[in-house]
mmCIF file of C-alpha atoms and ligand atoms in Angstrom:
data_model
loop_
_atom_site.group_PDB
_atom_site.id
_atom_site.type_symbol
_atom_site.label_atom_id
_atom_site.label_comp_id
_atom_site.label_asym_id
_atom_site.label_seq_id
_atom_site.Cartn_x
_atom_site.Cartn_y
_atom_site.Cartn_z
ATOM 1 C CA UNK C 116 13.897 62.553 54.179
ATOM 2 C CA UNK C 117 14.017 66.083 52.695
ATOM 3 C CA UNK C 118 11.129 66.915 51.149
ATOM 4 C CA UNK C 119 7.809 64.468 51.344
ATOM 5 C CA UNK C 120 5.173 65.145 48.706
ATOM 6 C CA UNK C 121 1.399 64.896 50.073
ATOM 7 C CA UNK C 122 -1.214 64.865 47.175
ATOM 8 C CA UNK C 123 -4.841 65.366 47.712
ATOM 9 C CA UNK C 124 -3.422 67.466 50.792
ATOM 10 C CA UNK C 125 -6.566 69.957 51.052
ATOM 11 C CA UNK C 126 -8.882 66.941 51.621
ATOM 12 C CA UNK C 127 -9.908 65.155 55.325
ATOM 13 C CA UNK C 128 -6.662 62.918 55.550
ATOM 14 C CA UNK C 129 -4.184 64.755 54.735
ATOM 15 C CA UNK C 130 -5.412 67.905 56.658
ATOM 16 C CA UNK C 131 -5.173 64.848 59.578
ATOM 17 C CA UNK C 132 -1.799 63.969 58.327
ATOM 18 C CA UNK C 133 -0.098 67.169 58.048
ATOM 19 C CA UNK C 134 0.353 67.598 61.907
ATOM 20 C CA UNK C 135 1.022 63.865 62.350
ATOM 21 C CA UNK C 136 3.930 63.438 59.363
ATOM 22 C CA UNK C 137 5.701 66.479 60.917
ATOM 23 C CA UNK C 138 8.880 64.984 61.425
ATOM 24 C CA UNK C 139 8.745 62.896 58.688
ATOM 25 C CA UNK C 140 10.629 65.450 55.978
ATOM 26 C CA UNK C 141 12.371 68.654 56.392
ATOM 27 C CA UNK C 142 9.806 69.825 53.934
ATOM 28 C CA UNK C 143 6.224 68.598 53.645
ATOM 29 C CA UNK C 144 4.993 69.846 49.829
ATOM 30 C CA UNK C 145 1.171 70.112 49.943
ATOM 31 C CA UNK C 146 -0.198 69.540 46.484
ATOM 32 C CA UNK C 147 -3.792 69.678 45.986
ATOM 33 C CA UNK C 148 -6.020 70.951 42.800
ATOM 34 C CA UNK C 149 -7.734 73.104 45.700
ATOM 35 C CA UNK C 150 -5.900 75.919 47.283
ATOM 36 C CA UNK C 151 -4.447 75.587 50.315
ATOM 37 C CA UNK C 152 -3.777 78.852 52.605
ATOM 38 C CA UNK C 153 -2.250 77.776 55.759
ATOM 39 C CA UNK C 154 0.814 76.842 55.118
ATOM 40 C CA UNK C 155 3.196 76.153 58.131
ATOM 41 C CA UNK C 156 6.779 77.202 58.210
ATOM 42 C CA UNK C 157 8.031 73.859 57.270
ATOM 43 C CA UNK C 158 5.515 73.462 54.356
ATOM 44 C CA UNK C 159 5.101 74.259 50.651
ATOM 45 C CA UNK C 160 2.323 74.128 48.641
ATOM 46 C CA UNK C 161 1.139 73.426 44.782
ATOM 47 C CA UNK C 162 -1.821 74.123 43.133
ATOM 48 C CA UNK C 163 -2.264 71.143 40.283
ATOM 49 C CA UNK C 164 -4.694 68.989 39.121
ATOM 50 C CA UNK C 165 -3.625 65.375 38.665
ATOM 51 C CA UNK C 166 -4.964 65.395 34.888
ATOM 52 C CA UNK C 167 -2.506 67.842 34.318
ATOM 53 C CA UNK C 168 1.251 66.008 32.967
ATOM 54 C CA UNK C 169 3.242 68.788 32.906
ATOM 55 C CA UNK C 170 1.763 70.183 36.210
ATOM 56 C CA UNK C 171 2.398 66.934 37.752
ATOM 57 C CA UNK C 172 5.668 66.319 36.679
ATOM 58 C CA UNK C 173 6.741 69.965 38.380
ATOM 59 C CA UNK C 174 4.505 68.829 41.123
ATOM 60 C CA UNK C 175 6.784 65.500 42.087
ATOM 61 C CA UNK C 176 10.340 67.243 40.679
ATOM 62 C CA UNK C 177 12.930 67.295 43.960
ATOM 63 C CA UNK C 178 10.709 65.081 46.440
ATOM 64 C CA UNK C 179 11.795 61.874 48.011
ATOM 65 C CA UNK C 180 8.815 60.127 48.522
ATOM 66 C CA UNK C 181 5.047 60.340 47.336
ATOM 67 C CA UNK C 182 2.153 59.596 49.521
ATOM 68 C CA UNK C 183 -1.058 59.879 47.549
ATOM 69 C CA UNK C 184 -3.660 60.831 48.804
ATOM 70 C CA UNK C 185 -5.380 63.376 45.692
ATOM 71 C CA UNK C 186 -7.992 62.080 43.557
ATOM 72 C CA UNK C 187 -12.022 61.407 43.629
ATOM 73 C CA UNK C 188 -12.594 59.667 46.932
ATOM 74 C CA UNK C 189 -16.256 58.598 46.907
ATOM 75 C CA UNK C 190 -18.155 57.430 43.549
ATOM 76 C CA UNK C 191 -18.757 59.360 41.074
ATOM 77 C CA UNK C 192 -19.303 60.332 37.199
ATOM 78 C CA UNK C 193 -16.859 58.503 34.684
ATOM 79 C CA UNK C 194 -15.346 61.461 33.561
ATOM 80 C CA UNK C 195 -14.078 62.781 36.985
ATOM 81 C CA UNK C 196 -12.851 59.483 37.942
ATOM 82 C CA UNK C 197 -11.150 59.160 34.693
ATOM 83 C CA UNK C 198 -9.038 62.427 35.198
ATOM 84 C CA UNK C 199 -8.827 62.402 38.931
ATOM 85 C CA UNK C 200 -8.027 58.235 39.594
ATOM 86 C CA UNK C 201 -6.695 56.921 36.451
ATOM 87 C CA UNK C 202 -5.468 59.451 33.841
ATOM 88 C CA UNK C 203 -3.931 61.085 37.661
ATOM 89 C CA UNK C 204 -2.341 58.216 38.533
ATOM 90 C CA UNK C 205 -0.631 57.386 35.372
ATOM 91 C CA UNK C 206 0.703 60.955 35.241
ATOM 92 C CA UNK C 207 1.846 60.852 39.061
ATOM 93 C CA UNK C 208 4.239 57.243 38.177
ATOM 94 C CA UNK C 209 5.063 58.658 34.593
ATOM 95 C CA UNK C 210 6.730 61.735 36.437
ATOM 96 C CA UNK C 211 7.962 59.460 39.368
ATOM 97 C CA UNK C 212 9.674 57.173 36.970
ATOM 98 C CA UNK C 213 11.028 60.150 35.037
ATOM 99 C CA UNK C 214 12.171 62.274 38.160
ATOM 100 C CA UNK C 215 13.247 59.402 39.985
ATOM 101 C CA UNK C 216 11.355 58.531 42.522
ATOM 102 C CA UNK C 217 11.321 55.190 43.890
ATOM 103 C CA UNK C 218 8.730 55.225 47.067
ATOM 104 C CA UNK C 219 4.974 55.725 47.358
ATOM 105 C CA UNK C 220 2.188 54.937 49.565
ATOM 106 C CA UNK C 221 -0.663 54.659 47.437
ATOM 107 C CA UNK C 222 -4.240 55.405 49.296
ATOM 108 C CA UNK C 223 -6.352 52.445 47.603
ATOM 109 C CA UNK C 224 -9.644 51.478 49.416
ATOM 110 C CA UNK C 225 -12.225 48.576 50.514
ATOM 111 C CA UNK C 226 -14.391 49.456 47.556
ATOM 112 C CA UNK C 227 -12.091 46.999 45.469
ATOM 113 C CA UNK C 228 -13.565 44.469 47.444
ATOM 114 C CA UNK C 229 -16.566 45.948 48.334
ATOM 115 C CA UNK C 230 -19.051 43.272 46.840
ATOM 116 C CA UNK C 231 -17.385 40.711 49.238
ATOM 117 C CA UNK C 232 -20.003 40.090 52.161
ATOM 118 C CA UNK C 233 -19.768 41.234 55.440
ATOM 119 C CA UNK C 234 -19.491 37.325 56.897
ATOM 120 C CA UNK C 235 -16.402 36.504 54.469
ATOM 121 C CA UNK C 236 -13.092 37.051 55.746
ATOM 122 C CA UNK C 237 -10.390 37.880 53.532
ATOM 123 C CA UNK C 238 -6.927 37.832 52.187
ATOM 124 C CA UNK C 239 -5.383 40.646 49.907
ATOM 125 C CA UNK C 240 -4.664 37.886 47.628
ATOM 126 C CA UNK C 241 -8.622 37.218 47.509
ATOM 127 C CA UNK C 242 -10.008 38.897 43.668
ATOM 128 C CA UNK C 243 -11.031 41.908 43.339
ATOM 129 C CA UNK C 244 -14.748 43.085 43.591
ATOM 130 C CA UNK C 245 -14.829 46.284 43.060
ATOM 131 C CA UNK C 246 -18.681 48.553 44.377
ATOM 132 C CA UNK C 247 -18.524 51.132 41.750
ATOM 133 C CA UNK C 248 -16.657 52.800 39.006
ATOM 134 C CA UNK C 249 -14.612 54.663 41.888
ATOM 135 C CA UNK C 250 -13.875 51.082 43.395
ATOM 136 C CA UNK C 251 -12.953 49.980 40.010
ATOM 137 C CA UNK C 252 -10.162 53.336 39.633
ATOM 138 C CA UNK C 253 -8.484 52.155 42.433
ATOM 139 C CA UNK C 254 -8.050 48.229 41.269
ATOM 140 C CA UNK C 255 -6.604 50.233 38.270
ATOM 141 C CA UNK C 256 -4.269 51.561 40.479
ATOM 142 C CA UNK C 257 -3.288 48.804 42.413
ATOM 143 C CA UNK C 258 -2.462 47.573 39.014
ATOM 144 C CA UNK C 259 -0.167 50.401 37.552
ATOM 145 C CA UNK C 260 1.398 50.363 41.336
ATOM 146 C CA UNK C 261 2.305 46.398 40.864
ATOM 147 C CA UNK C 262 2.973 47.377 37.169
ATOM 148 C CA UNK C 263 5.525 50.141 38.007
ATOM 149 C CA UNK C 264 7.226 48.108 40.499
ATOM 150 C CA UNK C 265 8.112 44.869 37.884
ATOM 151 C CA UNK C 266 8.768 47.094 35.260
ATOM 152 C CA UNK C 267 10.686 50.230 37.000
ATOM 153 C CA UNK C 268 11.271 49.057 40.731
ATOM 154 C CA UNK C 269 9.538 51.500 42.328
ATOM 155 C CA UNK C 270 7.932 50.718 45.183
ATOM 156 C CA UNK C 271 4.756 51.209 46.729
ATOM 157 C CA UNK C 272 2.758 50.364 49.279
ATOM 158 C CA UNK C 273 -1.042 49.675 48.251
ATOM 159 C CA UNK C 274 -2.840 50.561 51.022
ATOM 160 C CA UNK C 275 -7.000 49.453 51.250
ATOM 161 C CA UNK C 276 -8.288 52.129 53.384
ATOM 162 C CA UNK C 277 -11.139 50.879 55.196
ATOM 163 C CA UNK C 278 -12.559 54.519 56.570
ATOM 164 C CA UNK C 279 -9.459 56.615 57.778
ATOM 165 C CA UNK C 280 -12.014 59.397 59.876
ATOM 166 C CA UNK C 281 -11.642 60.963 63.623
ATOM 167 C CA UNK C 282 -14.411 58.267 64.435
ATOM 168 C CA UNK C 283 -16.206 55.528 63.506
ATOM 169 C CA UNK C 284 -19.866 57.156 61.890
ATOM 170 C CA UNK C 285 -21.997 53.605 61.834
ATOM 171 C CA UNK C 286 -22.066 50.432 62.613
ATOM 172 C CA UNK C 287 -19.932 49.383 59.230
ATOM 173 C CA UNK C 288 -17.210 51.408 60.460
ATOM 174 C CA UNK C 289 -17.055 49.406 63.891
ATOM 175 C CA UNK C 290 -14.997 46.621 60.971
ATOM 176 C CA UNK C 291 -13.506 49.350 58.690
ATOM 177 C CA UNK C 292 -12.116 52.169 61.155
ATOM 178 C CA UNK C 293 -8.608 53.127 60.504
ATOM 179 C CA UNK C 294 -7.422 56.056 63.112
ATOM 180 C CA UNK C 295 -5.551 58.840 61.719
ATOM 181 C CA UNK C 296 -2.989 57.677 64.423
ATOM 182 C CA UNK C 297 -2.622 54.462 62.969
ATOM 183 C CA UNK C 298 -2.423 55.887 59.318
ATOM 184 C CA UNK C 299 0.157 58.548 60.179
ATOM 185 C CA UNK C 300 2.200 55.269 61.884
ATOM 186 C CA UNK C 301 1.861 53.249 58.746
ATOM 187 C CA UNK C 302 3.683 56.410 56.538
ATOM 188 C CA UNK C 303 6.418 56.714 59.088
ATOM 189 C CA UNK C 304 6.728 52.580 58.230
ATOM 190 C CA UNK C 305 6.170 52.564 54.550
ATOM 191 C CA UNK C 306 8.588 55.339 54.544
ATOM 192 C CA UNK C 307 11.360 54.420 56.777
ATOM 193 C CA UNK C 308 11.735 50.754 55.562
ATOM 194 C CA UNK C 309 15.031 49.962 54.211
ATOM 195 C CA UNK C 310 12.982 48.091 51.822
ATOM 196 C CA UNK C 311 9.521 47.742 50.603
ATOM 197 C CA UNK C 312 8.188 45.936 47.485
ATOM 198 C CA UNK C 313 4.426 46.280 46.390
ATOM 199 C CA UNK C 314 2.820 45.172 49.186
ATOM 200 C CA UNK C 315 -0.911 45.389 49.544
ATOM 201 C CA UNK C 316 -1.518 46.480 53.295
ATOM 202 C CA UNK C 317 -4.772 46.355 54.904
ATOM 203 C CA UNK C 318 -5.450 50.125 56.146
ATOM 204 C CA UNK C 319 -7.536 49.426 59.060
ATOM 205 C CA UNK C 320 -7.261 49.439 63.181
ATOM 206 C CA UNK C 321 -7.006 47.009 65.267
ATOM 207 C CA UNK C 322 -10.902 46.236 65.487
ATOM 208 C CA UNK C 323 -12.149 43.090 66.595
ATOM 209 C CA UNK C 324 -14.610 43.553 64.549
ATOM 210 C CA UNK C 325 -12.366 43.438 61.544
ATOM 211 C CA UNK C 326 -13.202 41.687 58.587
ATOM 212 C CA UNK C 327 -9.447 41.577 56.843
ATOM 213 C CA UNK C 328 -6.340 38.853 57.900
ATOM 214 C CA UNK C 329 -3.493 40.099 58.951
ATOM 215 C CA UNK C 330 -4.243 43.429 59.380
ATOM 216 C CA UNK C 331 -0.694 45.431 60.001
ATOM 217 C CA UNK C 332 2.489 45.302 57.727
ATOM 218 C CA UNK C 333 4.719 42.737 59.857
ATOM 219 C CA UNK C 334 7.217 43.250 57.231
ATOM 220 C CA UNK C 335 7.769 46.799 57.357
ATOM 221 C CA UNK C 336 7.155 46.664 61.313
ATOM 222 C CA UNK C 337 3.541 48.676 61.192
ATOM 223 C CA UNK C 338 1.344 46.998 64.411
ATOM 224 C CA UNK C 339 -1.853 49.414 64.060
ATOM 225 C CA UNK C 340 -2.864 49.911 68.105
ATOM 226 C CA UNK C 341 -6.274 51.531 67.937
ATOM 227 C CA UNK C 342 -9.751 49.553 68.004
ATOM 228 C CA UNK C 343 -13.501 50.911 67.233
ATOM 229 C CA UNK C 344 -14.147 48.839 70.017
ATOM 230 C CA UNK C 345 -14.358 52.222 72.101
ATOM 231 C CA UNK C 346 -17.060 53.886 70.055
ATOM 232 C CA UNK C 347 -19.098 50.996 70.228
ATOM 233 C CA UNK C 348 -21.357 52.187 72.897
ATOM 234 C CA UNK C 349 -21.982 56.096 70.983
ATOM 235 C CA UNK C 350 -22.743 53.848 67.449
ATOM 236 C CA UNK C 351 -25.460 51.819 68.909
ATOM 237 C CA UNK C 352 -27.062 54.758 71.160
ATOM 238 C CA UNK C 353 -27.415 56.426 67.622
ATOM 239 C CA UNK C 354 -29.443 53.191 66.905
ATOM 240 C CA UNK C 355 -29.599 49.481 65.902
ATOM 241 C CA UNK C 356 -27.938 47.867 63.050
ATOM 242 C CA UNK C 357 -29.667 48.030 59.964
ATOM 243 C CA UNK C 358 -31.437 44.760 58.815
ATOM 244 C CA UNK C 359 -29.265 41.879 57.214
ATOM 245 C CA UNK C 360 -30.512 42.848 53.774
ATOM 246 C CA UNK C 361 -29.318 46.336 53.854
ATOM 247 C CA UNK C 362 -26.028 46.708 51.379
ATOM 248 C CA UNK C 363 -24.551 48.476 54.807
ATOM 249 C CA UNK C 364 -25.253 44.893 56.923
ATOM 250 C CA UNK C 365 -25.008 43.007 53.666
ATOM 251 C CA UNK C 366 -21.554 44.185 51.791
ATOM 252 C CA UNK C 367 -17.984 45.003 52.739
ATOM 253 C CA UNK C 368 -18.294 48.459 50.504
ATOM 254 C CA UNK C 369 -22.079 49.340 51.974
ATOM 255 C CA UNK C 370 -23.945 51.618 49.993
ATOM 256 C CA UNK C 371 -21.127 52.123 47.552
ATOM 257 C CA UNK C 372 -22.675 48.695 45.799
ATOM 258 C CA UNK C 373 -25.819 50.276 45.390
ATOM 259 C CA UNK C 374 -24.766 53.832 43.772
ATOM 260 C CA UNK C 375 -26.159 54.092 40.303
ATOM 261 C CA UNK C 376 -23.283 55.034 37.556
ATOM 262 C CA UNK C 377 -23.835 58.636 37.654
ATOM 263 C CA UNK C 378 -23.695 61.369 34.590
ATOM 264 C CA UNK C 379 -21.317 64.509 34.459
ATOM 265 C CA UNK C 380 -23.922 67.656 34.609
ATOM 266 C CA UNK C 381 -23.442 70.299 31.813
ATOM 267 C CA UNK C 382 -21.138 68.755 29.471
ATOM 268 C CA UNK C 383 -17.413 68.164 29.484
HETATM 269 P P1 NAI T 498 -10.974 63.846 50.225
HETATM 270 O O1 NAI T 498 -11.987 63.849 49.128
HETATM 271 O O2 NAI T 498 -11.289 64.569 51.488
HETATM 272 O O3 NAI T 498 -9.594 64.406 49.661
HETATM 273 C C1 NAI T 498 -9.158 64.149 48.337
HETATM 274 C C2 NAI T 498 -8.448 65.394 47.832
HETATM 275 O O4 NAI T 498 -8.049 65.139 46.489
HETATM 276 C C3 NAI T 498 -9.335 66.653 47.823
HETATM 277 O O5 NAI T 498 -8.728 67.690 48.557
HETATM 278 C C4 NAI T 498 -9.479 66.982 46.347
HETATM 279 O O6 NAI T 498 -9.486 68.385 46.084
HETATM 280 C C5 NAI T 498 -8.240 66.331 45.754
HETATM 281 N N1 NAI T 498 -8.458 65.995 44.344
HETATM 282 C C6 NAI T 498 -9.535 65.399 43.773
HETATM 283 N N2 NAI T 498 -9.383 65.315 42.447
HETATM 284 C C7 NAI T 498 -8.183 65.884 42.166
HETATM 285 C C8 NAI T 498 -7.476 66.119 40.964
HETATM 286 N N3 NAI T 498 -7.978 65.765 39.759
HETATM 287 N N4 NAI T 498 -6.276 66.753 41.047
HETATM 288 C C9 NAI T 498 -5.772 67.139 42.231
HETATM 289 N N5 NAI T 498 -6.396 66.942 43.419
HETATM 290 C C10 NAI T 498 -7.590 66.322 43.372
HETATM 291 O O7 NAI T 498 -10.629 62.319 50.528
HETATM 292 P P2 NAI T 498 -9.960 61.704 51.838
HETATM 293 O O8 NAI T 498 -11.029 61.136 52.669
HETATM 294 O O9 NAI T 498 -9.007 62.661 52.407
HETATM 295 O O10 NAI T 498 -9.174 60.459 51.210
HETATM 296 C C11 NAI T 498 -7.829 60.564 50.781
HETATM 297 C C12 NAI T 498 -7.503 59.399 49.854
HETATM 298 O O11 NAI T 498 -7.701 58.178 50.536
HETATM 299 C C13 NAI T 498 -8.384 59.338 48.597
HETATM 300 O O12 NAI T 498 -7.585 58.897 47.519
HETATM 301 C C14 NAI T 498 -9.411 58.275 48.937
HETATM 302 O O13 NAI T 498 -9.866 57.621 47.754
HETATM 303 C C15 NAI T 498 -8.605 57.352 49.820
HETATM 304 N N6 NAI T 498 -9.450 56.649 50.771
HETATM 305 C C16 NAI T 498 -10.005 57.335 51.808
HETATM 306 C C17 NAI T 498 -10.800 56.675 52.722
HETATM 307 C C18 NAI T 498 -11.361 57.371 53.914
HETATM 308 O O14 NAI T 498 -12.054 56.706 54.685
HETATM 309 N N7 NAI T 498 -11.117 58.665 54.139
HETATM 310 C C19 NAI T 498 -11.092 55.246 52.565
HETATM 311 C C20 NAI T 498 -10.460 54.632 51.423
HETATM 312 C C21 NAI T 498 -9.659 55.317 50.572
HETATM 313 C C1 15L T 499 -13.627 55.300 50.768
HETATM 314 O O1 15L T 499 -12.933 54.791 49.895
HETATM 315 C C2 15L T 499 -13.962 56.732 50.745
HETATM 316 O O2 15L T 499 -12.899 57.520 50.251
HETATM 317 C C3 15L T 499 -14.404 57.278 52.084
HETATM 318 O O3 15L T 499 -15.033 58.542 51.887
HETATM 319 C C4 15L T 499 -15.359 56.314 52.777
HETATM 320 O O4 15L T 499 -16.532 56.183 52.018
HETATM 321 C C5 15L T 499 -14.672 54.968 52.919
HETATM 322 O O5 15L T 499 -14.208 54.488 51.666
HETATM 323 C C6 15L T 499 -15.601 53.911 53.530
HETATM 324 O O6 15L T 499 -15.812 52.892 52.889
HETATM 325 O O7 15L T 499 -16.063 54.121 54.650
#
């Protein structure tokens, strides 16, 4: 691939990606509505905001694949989610469709499931239950993803990131983990398949304490290799699991199902 296009780049997985996606593209392009300073030889970068059209459409012009990372990643105010997740996204497919781009790995999450309990075991196929307004952004884009591919044929992969960190931080992450190592192996995957589709992919490890069938993307030959099961020990020396009734024993999405719908401070 010549040139792969990594929104969102300034944030915590794509600053994990960049060194990992190396040899995926001639040229990584590092687009993020932060600056970013330290650029590598083999990089470029681009300031835009995703609720920006015309910056976006410059932002995806002469790349061969998309992996999207860039947008509100935790819950927030309507407003920022609006022009971050949704007004973003349609802006990012509008110019892929117009440029002519046909591949992207789109970084959904849990939180579209996140009101699923922690005993329930599920399918990608299972409805959506989205934990807050951000969890609800991202079912919107799993739509306009499936949407883009009937209508256009381009393909994505919807990925649910469970929580892509260096380490599990709790006890919920011993089910959610998802190692940068695996991540970076599912983009080689997603973009080296001959062909893809809209898949939904579950983006977690191999943890056995897993809460999602068939983790991995047999299809597109993804096998993620790393388990929680090694932190284990360091989680519960940090302490015990939190009662049954708290949302982080009780629901998929933790605390996420308990965040109040929050206000944008001073105006616009
Ligand atoms: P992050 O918050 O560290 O990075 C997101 C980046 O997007 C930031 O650098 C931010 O400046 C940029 N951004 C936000 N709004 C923007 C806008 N309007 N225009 C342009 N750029 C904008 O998030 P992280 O952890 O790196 O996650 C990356 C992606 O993966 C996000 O889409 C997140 O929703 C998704 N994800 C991450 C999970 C995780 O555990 N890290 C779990 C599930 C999903
Ligand atoms: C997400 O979707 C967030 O982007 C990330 O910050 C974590 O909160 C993660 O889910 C998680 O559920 O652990």
């Amino acid at each position: 691939m010549k040139r792969l296009l990594i929104t969102g780049a300034a944030g915590g997985v794509g600053r994990a990606m960049r060194p990992r996606l190396r040899d995926m593209a001639q040229t990584l392009r590092l687009a993020d509505m932060l600056p970013i300073t330290d650029a590598d030889t083999h990089e470029e970068t681009v300031l835009c905001d995703l609720n920006d059209a015309q910056a976006v459409r410059e932002m995806v012009r002469g790349c061969d694949g998309i992996l999207h990372l860039g947008g509100k990643s935790t819950e927030g105010d309507f407003e920022t989610i609006l022009e971050g997740n949704i007004r973003g996204l349609y802006n990012l497919y509008e110019a892929a469709r117009a440029e002519g781009i046909t591949r992207v790995l789109f970084a959904s999450s849990n939180h579209t499931i996140g009101f699923y309990e922690q005993d329930q075991r599920l399918k990608t196929t299972d409805p959506m239950r989205p934990d807050s307004l951000y969890g609800v952004s991202k079912c919107f884009g799993e739509a306009l993803a499936s949407m883009y591919h009937d209508k256009f044929g381009i393909e994505t992969a919807i990925v649910r990131i469970g929580s892509c960190f260096e380490t599990p931080a709790n006890h919920r992450m011993l089910s959610t983990w998802l190692s940068y190592n695996d991540f970076a192996d599912l983009v080689a995957c997603v973009f080296r398949a001959p062909k893809l589709g809209c898949p939904v992919i579950w983006g977690a490890s191999a943890n056995p304490a897993g809460w999602w069938e068939s983790v991995g993307a047999e299809a597109i030959g993804w096998h993620p290799k790393d388990s929680s099961e090694i932190f284990r020990a360091q989680i519960e020396a940090m302490g015990p699991k939190p009662p049954v009734d708290d949302p982080n024993s009780r629901y998929q999405g933790g605390l996420f199902t308990v965040e109040p719908i929050h206000q944008r401070q001073g105006g616009t």
